Tab-separated table of C-alpha atoms in Angstrom:
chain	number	residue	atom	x	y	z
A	1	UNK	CA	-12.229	-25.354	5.642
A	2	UNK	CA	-9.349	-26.969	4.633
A	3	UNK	CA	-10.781	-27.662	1.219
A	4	UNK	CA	-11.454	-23.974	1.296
A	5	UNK	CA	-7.380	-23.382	1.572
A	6	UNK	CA	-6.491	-25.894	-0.993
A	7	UNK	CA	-8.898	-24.265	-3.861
A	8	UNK	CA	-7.794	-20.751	-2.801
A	9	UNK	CA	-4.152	-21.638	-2.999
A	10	UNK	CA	-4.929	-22.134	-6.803
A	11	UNK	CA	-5.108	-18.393	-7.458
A	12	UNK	CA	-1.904	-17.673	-6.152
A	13	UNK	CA	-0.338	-15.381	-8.100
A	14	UNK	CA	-3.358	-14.164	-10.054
A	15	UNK	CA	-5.219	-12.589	-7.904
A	16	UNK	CA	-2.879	-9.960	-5.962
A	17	UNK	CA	-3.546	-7.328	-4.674
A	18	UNK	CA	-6.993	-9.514	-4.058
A	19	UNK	CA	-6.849	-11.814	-1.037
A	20	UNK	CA	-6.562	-15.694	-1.977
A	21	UNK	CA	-10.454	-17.231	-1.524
A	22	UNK	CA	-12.113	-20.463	-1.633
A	23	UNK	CA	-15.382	-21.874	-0.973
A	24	UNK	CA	-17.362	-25.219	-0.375
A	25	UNK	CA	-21.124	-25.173	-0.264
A	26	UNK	CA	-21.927	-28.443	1.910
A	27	UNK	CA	-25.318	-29.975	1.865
A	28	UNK	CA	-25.665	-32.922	4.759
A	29	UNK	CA	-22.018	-33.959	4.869
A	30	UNK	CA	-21.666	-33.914	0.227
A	31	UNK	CA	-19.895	-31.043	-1.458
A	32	UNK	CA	-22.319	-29.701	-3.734
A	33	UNK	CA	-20.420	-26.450	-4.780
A	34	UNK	CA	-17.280	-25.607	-4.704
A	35	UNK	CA	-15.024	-22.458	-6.044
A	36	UNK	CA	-12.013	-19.719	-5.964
A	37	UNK	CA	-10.913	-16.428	-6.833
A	38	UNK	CA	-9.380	-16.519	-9.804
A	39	UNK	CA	-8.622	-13.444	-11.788
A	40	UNK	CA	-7.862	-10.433	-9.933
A	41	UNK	CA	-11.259	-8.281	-11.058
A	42	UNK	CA	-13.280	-11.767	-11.734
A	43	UNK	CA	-15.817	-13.210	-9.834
A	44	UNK	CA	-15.366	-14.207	-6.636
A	45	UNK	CA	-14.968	-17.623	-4.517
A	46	UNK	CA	-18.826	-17.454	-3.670
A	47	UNK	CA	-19.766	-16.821	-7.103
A	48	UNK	CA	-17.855	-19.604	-8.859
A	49	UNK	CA	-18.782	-22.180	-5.300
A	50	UNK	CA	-22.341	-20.933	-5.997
A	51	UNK	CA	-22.480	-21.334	-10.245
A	52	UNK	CA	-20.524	-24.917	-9.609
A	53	UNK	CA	-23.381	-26.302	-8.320
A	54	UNK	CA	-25.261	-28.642	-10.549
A	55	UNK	CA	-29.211	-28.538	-11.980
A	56	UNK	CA	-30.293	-31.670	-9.497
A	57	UNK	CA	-28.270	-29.802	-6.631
A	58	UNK	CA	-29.928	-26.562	-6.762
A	59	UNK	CA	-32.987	-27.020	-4.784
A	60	UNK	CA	-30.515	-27.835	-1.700
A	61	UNK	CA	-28.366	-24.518	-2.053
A	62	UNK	CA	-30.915	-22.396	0.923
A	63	UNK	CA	-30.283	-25.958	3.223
A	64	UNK	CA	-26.405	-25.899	2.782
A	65	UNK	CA	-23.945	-24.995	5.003
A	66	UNK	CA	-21.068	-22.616	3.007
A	67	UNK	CA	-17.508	-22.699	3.741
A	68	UNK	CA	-15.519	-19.492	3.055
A	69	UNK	CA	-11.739	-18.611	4.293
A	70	UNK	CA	-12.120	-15.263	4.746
A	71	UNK	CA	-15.022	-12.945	5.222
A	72	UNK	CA	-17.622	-12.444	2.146
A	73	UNK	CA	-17.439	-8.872	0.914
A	74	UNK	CA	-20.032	-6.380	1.461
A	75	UNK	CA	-19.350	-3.101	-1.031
A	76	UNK	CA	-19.142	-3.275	-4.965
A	77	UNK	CA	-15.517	-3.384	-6.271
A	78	UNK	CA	-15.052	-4.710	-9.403
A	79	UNK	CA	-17.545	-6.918	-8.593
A	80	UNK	CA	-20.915	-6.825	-6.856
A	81	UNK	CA	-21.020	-7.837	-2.829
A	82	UNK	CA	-20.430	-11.633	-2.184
A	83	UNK	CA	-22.424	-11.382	1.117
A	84	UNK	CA	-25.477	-10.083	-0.902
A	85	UNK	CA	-24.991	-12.921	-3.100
A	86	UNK	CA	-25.487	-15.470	-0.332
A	87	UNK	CA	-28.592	-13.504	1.473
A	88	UNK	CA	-30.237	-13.896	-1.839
A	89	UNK	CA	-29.721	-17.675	-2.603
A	90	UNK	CA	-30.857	-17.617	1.040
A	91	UNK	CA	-28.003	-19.727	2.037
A	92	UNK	CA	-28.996	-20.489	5.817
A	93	UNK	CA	-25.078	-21.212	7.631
A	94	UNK	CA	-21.949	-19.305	7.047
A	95	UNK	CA	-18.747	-20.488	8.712
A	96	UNK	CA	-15.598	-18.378	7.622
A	97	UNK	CA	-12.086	-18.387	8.550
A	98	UNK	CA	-11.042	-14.882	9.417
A	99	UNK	CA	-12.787	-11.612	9.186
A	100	UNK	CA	-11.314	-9.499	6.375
A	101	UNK	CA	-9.281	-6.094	7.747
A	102	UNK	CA	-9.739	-4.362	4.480
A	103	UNK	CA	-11.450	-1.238	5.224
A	104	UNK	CA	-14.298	-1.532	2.610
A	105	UNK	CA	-15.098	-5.017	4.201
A	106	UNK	CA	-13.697	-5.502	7.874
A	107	UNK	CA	-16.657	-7.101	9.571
A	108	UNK	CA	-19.458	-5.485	7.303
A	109	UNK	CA	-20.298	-8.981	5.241
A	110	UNK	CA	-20.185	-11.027	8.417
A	111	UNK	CA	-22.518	-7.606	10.007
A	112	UNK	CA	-24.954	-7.704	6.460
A	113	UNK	CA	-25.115	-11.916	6.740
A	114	UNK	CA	-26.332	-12.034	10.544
A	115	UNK	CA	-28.856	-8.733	9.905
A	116	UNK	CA	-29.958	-11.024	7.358
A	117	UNK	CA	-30.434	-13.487	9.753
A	118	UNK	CA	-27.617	-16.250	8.317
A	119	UNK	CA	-26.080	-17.819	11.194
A	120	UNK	CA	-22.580	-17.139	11.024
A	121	UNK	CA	-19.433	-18.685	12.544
A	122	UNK	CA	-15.833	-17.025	12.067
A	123	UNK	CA	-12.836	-18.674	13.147
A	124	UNK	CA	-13.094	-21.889	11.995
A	125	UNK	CA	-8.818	-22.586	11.597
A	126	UNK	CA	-8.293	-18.782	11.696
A	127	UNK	CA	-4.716	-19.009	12.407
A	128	UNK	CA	-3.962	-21.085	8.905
A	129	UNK	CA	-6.441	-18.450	7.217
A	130	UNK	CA	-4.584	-15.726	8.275
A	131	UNK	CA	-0.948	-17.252	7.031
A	132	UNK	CA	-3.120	-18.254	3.663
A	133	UNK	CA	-3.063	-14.472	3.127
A	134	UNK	CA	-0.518	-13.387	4.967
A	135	UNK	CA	0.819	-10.826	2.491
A	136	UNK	CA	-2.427	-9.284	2.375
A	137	UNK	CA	-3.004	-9.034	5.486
A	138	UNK	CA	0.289	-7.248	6.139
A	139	UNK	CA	0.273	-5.087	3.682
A	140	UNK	CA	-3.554	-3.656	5.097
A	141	UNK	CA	-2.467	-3.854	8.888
A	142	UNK	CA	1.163	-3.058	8.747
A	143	UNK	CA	0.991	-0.490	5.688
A	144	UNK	CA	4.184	-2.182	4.197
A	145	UNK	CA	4.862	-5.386	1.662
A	146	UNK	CA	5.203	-8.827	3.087
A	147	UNK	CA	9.028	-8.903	2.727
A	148	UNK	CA	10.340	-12.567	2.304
A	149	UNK	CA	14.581	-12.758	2.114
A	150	UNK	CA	15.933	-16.075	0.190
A	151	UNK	CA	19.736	-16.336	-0.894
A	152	UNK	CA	21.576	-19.523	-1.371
A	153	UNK	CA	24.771	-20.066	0.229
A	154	UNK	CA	27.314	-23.116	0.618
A	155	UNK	CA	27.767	-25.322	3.446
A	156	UNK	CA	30.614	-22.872	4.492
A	157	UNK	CA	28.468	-20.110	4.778
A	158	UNK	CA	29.560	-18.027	1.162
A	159	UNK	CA	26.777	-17.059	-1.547
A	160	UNK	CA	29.547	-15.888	-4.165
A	161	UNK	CA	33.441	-16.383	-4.504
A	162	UNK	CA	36.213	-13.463	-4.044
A	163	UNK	CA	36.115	-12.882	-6.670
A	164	UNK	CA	32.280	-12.345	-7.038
A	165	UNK	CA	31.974	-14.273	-10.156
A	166	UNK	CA	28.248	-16.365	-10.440
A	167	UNK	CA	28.489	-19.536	-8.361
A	168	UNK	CA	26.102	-22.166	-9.352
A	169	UNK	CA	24.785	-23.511	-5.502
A	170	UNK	CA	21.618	-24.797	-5.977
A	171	UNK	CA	20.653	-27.714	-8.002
A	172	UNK	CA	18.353	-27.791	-10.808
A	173	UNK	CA	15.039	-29.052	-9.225
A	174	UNK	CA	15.565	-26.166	-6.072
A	175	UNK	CA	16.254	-23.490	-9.064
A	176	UNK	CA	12.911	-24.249	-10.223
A	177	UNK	CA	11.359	-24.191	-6.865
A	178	UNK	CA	12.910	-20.528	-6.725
A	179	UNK	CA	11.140	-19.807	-9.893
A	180	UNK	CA	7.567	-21.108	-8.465
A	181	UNK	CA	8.348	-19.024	-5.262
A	182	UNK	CA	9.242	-15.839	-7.898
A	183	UNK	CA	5.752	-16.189	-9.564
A	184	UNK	CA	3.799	-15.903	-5.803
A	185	UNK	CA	5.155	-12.806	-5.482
A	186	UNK	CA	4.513	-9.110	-6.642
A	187	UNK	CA	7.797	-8.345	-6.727
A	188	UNK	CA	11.431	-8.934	-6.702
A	189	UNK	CA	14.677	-7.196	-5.400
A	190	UNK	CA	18.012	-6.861	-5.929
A	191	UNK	CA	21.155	-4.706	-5.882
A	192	UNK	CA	23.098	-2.936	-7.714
A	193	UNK	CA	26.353	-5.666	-7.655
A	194	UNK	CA	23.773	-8.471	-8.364
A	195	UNK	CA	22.874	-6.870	-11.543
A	196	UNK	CA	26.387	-6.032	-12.762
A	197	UNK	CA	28.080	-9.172	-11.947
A	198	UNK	CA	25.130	-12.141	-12.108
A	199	UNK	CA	22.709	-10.226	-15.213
A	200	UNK	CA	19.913	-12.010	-13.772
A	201	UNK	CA	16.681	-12.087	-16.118
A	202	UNK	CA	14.333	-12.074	-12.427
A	203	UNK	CA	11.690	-13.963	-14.198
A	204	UNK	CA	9.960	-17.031	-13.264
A	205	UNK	CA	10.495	-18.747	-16.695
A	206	UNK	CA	10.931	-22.112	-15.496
A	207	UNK	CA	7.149	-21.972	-13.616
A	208	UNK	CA	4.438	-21.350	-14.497
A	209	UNK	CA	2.765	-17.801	-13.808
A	210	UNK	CA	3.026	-14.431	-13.914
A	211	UNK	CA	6.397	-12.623	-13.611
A	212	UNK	CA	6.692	-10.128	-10.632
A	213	UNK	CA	7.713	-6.513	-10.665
A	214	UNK	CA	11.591	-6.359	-10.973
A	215	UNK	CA	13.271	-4.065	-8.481
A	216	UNK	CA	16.475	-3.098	-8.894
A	217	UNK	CA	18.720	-0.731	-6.225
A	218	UNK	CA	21.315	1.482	-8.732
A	219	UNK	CA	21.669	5.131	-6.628
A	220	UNK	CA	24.047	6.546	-9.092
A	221	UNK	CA	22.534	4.903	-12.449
A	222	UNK	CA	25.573	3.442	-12.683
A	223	UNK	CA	24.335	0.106	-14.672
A	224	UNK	CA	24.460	-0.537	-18.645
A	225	UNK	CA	21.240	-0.533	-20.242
A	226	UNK	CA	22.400	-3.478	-22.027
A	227	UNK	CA	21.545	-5.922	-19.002
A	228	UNK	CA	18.569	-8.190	-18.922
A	229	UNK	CA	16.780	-6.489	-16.254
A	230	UNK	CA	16.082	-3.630	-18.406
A	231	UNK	CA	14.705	-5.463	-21.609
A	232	UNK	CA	11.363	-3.940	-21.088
A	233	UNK	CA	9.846	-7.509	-21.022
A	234	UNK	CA	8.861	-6.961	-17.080
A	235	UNK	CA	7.936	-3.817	-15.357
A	236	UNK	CA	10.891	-3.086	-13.600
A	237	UNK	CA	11.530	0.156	-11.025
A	238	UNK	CA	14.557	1.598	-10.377
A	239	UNK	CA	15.848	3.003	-6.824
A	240	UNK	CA	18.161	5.493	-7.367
A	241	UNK	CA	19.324	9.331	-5.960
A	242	UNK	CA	19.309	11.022	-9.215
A	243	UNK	CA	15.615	11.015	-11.264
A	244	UNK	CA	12.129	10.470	-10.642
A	245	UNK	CA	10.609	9.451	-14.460
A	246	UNK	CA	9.291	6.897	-16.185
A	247	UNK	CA	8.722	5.409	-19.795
A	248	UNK	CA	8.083	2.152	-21.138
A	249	UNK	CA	7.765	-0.437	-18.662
A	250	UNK	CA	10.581	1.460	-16.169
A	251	UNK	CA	10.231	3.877	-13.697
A	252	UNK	CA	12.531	5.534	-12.186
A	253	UNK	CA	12.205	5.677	-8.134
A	254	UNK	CA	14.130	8.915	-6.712
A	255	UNK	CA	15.290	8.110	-2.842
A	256	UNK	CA	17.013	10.526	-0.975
A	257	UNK	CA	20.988	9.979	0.565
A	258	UNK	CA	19.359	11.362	3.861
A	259	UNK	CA	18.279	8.626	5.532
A	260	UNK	CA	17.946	4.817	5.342
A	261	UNK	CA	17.114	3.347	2.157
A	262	UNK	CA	15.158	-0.067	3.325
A	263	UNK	CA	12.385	2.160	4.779
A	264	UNK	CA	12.291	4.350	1.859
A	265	UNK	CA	11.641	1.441	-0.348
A	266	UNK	CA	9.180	0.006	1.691
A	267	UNK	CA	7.147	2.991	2.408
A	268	UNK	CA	7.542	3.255	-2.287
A	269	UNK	CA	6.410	-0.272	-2.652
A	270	UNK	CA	3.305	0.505	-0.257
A	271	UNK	CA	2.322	3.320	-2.325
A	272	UNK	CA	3.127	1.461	-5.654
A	273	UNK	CA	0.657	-0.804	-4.039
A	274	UNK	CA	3.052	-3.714	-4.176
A	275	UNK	CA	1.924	-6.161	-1.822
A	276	UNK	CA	4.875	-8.662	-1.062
A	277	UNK	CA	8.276	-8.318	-2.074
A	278	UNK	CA	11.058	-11.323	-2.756
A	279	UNK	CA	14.798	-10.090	-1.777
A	280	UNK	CA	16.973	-12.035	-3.985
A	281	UNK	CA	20.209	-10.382	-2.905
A	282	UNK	CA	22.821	-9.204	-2.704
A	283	UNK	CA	24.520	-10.190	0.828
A	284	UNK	CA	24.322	-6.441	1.511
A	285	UNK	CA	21.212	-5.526	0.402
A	286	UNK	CA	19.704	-8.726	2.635
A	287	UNK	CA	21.723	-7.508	5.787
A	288	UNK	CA	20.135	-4.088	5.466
A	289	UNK	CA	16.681	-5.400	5.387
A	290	UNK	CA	17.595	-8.143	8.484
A	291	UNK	CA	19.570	-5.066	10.284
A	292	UNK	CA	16.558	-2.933	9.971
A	293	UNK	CA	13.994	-5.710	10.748
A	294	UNK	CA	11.933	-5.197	7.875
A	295	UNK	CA	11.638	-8.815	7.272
A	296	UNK	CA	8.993	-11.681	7.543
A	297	UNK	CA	10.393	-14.483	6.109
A	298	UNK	CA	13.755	-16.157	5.199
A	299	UNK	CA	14.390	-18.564	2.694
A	300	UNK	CA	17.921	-19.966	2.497
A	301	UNK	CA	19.335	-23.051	0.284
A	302	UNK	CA	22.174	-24.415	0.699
A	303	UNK	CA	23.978	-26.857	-0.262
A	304	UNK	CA	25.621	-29.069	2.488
A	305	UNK	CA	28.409	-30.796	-0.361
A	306	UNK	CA	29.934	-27.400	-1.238
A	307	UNK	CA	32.519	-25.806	0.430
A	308	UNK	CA	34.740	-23.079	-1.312
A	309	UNK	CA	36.964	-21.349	1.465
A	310	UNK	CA	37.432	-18.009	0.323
A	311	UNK	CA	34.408	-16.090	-0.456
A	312	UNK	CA	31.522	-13.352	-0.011
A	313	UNK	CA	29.649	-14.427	3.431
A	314	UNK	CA	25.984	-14.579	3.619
A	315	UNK	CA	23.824	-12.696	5.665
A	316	UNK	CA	23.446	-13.568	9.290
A	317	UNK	CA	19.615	-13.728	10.530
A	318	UNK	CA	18.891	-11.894	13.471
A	319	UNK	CA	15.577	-13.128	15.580
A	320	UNK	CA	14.746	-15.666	13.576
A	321	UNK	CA	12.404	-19.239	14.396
A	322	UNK	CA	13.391	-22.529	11.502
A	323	UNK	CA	9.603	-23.093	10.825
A	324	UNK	CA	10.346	-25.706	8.045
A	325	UNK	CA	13.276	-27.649	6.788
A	326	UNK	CA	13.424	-30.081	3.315
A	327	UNK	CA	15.963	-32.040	1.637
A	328	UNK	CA	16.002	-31.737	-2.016
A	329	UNK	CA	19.338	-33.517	-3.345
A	330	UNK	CA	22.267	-31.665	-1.605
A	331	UNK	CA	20.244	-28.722	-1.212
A	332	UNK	CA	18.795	-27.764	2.706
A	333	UNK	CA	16.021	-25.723	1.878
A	334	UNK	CA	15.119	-23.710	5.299
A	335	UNK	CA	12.040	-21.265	6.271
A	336	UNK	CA	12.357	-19.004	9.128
A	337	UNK	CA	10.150	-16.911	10.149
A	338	UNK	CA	10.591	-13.474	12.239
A	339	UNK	CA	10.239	-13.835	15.929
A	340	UNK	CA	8.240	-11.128	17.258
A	341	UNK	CA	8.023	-9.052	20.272
């Protein structure tokens, strides 16, 4: 099963809004077949575990035992069902991570396999299956994006001087970690003061992989069109009060002034069908999500050999549980995650 996570984690970022899948087909203790979603709208795990099996192997497939982190599908999508795939190369044992909550599949391949009379086990290291696809999950349970917060602040606690001129914190190898981290997500967020005074590009050009959505917040359309976010190179969306349109490769989101504006952009990027969502900042926009507890994960870097007295302050976490902690130069990268009630 862990082999399972390791192949699926290969797809990441190219097969949202898809679930991340892999698959082993075992045969007396020897891989014989092994495979992962790829594409979004290519064949599945099964399919490629199943085709990776060679000539001299094939006689074994209906005596192996398949590995699969999450449930086989059972309904045709864009491609036919997995779980029909493994009845008919009568592949006897099924052990599987996690059932699947989508509503086209939730519990129907692991229903179709046993009817077929596979013997099926589910569970097998379900807790790291359902973090493997956590933003998935949430997003079909919850209704909402995964929402994942990062800034990078200095070791006195400021992410940009009085100023609010760009200050370079992070180091060049923890930059390009932030690009990786940009291309496993759908999306990307920031604020109206992050755009005017940083011009970010919000790509991941130092990775990689795809780039995600760009979001920016700008109620009053008050930003030049000459910034980088709106080069038309990235689908990019627009929050804002005043127009609801769109045209090449920008849409314009209308929100209203009468109520909050973290829920209202959750509740767009759910019907966007965005699945996960990267806050890159500003301090305020990142206090608004923390204040409103639409958050599942913080990322913060900072850099424990800069200190700059006077400054913006970064956000302060509310409810939140260090789950990981790495040294990279004289960056601190940390993870928290939400605690939970």
């Amino acid at each position: 099963m862990h082999r399972c996570f390791e192949l699926a984690l290969l797809g990441a970022g190219h097969v949202a809004p898809n679930p991340m899948v892999g698959a082993v087909l075992v045969h007396e203790g020897r891989i014989i077949g092994e495979g992962y979603h790829q594409q979004f709208g290519g064949p599945h795990a099964e399919v490629h575990c199943i085709r990776s099996v060679k000539e001299e192997d094939r006689r074994l497939v209906s005596q192996s035992t398949m590995y699969v982190s999450l449930e086989p599908c059972a309904h045709y999508g864009k491609t036919p069902p997995c779980a029909d795939l493994i009845i008919h190369h009568q592949v006897p044992h099924v052990v599987i991570g996690c059932p699947d909550p989508f509503k086209e599949v939730d519990g129907k391949g692991i229903g179709k396999l046993k009817a077929a009379g596979v013997n099926v086990e589910v569970g097998i290291l379900q807790k790291e299956a359902l973090d493997l696809n956590k933003r998935f999950f949430t997003f079909h349970t919850a209704h909402r994006p995964y929402i994942i917060l990062k800034w990078a602040q200095t070791a006195d606690g400021k992410i940009a001087g009085d100023d609010r001129s760009r200050l370079l914190i992070s180091g060049p190898i923890t930059n390009r970690l932030v690009h990786r981290w940009r291309a496993e997500e759908a999306s990307i967020l920031i604020g109206t003061n992050t755009a005017l005074f940083d011009d970010p590009q919000l790509t991941d050009r130092h990775w990689n992989g795809p780039d995600p959505i760009r979001l920016v917040v700008d109620m009053q359309l008050r930003l030049p069109s000459s910034l980088q976010v709106f080069n038309r190179q990235v689908k990019t969306i627009v929050f804002n009060t005043l127009q609801h349109r769109e045209e090449e490769n920008l849409l314009y989101y209308q929100v209203t002034t009468d109520t909050e504006l973290v829920p209202q952009i959750v509740h767009a990027l759910y019907q966007l069908k965005i699945q996960s969502v990267l806050v890159e900042g500003g301090a305020q926009l990142l206090q608004s999500f923390i204040d409103s507890g639409y958050w599942d994960e913080a990322r913060t870097i900072t850099n424990d050999q800069l200190v700059i007295g006077a400054g913006l302050p970064a956000p302060v976490l509310k409810e939140a549980a260090v789950t990981e902690t790495t040294t990279i130069m004289t960056d601190r990268v940390q993870t928290f995650q939400k605690i939970k009630h």
